[in-house]
XYZ file of C-alpha atoms in Angstrom:
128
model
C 56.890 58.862 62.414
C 54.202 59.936 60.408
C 54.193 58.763 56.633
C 51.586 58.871 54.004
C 49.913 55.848 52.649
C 52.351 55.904 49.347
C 55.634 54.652 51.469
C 53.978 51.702 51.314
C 54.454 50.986 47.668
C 58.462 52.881 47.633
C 61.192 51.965 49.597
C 60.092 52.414 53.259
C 58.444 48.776 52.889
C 60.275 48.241 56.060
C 58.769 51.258 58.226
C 55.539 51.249 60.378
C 52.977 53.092 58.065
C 50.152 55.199 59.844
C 47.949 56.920 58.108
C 48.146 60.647 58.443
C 44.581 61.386 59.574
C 45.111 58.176 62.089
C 47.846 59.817 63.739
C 46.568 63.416 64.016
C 44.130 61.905 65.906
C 46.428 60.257 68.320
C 48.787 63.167 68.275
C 45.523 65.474 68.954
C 44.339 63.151 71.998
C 47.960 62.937 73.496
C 48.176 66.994 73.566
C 44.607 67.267 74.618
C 45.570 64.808 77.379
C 48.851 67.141 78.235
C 47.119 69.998 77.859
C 44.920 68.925 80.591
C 47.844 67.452 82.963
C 49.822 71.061 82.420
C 47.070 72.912 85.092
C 47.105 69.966 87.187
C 50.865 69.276 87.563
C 50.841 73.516 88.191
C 48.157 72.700 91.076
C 50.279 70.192 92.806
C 53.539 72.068 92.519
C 51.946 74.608 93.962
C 49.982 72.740 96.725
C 53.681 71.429 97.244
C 55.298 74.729 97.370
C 52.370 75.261 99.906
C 53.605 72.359 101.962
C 57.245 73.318 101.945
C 56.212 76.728 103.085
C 54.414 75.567 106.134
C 56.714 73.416 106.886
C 59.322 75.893 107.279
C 56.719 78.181 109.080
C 56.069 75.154 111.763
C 60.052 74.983 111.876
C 60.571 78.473 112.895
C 58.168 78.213 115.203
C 59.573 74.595 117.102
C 62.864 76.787 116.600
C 61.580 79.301 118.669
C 59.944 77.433 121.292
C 63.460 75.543 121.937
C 65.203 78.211 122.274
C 62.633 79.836 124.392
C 62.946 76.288 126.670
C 66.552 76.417 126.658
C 66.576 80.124 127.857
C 64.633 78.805 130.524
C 66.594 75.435 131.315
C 69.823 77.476 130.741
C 68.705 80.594 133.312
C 67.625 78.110 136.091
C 70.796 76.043 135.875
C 73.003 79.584 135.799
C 70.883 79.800 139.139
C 71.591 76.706 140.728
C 75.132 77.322 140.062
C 75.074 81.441 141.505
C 73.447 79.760 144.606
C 75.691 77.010 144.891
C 78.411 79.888 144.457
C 76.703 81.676 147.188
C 76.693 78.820 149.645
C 80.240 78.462 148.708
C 81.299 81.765 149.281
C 79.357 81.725 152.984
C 80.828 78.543 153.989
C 84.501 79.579 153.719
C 83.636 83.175 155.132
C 82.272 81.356 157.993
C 85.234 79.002 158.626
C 86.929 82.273 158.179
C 84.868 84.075 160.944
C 85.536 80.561 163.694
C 88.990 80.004 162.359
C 89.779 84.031 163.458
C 87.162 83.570 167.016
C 89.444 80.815 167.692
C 92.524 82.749 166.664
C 91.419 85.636 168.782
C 90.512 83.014 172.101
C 93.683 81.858 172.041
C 95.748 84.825 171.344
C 93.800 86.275 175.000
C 94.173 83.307 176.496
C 98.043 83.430 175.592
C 98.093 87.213 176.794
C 96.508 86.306 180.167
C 99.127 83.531 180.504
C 101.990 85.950 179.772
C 100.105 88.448 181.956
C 100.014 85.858 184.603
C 103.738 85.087 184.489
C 104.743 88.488 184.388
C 103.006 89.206 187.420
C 104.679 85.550 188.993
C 108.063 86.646 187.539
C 107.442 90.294 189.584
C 106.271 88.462 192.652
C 109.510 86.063 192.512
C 111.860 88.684 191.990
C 110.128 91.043 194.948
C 110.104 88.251 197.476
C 113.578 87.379 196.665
Protein backbone atom coordinates (compact mmCIF):
# COMPACT_ATOMS: atom_id res chain seq x y z
CA UNK A 1 0.00 0.00 0.00
CA UNK A 2 1.35 3.11 -0.94
CA UNK A 3 0.79 6.14 1.53
CA UNK A 4 2.29 9.52 1.70
CA UNK A 5 4.60 10.61 4.40
CA UNK A 6 1.54 12.57 6.31
CA UNK A 7 -0.23 9.07 7.53
CA UNK A 8 2.36 9.11 9.71
CA UNK A 9 1.23 11.96 11.87
CA UNK A 10 -3.04 10.88 11.37
CA UNK A 11 -4.51 7.83 12.20
CA UNK A 12 -2.72 5.15 10.09
CA UNK A 13 0.08 5.20 12.95
CA UNK A 14 -0.42 1.54 12.73
CA UNK A 15 0.27 1.00 8.82
CA UNK A 16 3.69 0.39 7.08
CA UNK A 17 4.54 3.92 5.62
CA UNK A 18 6.64 4.01 2.28
CA UNK A 19 7.39 6.86 0.80
CA UNK A 20 5.80 7.43 -2.54
CA UNK A 21 8.93 8.04 -4.64
CA UNK A 22 10.46 4.80 -2.63
CA UNK A 23 7.87 2.67 -3.93
CA UNK A 24 7.60 3.86 -7.56
CA UNK A 25 10.86 2.77 -7.65
CA UNK A 26 10.19 -0.69 -6.47
CA UNK A 27 6.95 -0.84 -8.34
CA UNK A 28 9.05 0.44 -11.56
CA UNK A 29 11.86 -2.36 -11.02
CA UNK A 30 9.21 -5.18 -10.37
CA UNK A 31 7.40 -4.29 -13.90
CA UNK A 32 10.69 -3.73 -15.57
CA UNK A 33 11.61 -7.17 -14.19
CA UNK A 34 8.04 -8.63 -15.63
CA UNK A 35 8.29 -6.88 -18.49
CA UNK A 36 11.40 -8.69 -19.22
CA UNK A 37 10.10 -12.32 -18.00
CA UNK A 38 6.77 -11.71 -20.40
CA UNK A 39 9.16 -12.50 -23.83
CA UNK A 40 10.90 -15.11 -22.04
CA UNK A 41 8.00 -17.11 -20.50
CA UNK A 42 6.49 -16.57 -24.48
CA UNK A 43 9.95 -18.26 -25.63
CA UNK A 44 9.60 -21.26 -23.48
CA UNK A 45 5.92 -21.83 -24.09
CA UNK A 46 6.68 -21.82 -27.33
CA UNK A 47 9.91 -23.95 -27.31
CA UNK A 48 7.36 -26.21 -25.30
CA UNK A 49 4.65 -26.13 -27.78
CA UNK A 50 7.69 -27.06 -30.06
CA UNK A 51 8.35 -30.11 -27.95
CA UNK A 52 4.79 -31.29 -27.74
CA UNK A 53 4.63 -31.02 -31.47
CA UNK A 54 7.51 -33.28 -32.13
CA UNK A 55 6.58 -35.41 -29.87
CA UNK A 56 3.41 -36.16 -31.46
CA UNK A 57 5.26 -36.13 -34.90
CA UNK A 58 7.79 -39.01 -33.45
CA UNK A 59 4.42 -40.74 -32.21
CA UNK A 60 2.83 -40.95 -35.52
CA UNK A 61 5.67 -42.10 -36.86
CA UNK A 62 6.44 -45.25 -34.01
CA UNK A 63 2.54 -45.56 -34.80
CA UNK A 64 3.22 -46.23 -38.17
CA UNK A 65 6.12 -48.37 -38.00
CA UNK A 66 4.00 -50.82 -35.58
CA UNK A 67 1.50 -51.13 -37.56
CA UNK A 68 3.67 -51.56 -40.53
CA UNK A 69 5.46 -54.59 -38.20
CA UNK A 70 2.26 -55.98 -37.28
CA UNK A 71 1.07 -56.11 -40.98
CA UNK A 72 4.04 -58.02 -41.40
CA UNK A 73 3.91 -60.36 -38.18
CA UNK A 74 0.11 -60.61 -38.84
CA UNK A 75 0.53 -61.64 -42.88
CA UNK A 76 3.25 -64.29 -42.07
CA UNK A 77 1.26 -65.89 -39.27
CA UNK A 78 -2.12 -65.80 -41.72
CA UNK A 79 0.57 -67.84 -43.79
CA UNK A 80 1.64 -70.32 -41.48
CA UNK A 81 -1.88 -70.98 -40.76
CA UNK A 82 -3.09 -71.18 -44.94
CA UNK A 83 -0.14 -73.69 -45.12
CA UNK A 84 -0.90 -75.54 -42.17
CA UNK A 85 -4.56 -75.50 -43.76
CA UNK A 86 -3.04 -76.77 -46.86
CA UNK A 87 -1.20 -79.66 -45.30
CA UNK A 88 -4.40 -80.34 -43.61
CA UNK A 89 -6.50 -80.42 -46.43
CA UNK A 90 -3.77 -82.93 -48.37
CA UNK A 91 -3.49 -85.21 -45.54
CA UNK A 92 -7.18 -86.17 -45.30
CA UNK A 93 -7.49 -86.15 -49.24
CA UNK A 94 -4.77 -88.59 -49.13
CA UNK A 95 -6.23 -90.93 -46.46
CA UNK A 96 -9.15 -90.38 -48.68
CA UNK A 97 -7.32 -91.53 -51.91
CA UNK A 98 -5.72 -95.12 -49.69
CA UNK A 99 -8.88 -95.46 -47.70
CA UNK A 100 -10.89 -95.71 -51.43
CA UNK A 101 -7.44 -97.93 -53.14
CA UNK A 102 -8.12 -100.13 -50.33
CA UNK A 103 -11.88 -99.96 -50.75
CA UNK A 104 -11.49 -100.65 -54.41
CA UNK A 105 -8.72 -103.88 -53.64
CA UNK A 106 -11.04 -105.39 -51.70
CA UNK A 107 -14.23 -104.84 -53.45
CA UNK A 108 -12.11 -106.91 -56.68
CA UNK A 109 -10.82 -109.14 -54.54
CA UNK A 110 -14.49 -109.85 -53.19
CA UNK A 111 -15.73 -109.96 -56.96
CA UNK A 112 -13.05 -112.54 -57.91
CA UNK A 113 -14.12 -114.58 -54.85
CA UNK A 114 -17.80 -114.46 -55.88
CA UNK A 115 -16.56 -115.00 -59.45
CA UNK A 116 -14.70 -117.96 -58.22
CA UNK A 117 -17.67 -119.53 -56.43
CA UNK A 118 -19.94 -118.98 -59.09
CA UNK A 119 -17.88 -120.77 -61.38
CA UNK A 120 -17.43 -123.76 -58.30
CA UNK A 121 -21.22 -123.54 -57.74
CA UNK A 122 -21.59 -124.17 -61.90
CA UNK A 123 -18.98 -126.87 -61.80
CA UNK A 124 -20.87 -128.65 -58.72
CA UNK A 125 -24.13 -128.46 -60.15
CA UNK A 126 -22.75 -129.77 -63.85
CA UNK A 127 -20.90 -132.70 -62.37
CA UNK A 128 -23.80 -133.59 -60.30
Amino acid sequence: VCVCLLCTVTDHKSHPVVPLKEEYEVKTALLGKTVTDVPQKIQERKQKIKEIKDTVELSNKDADREIAHGGQVFTALIGCVEKGRDEFNQTVKEKLKSTVKRAEDLIKELEQEIEDLTNRSSEVVFSV
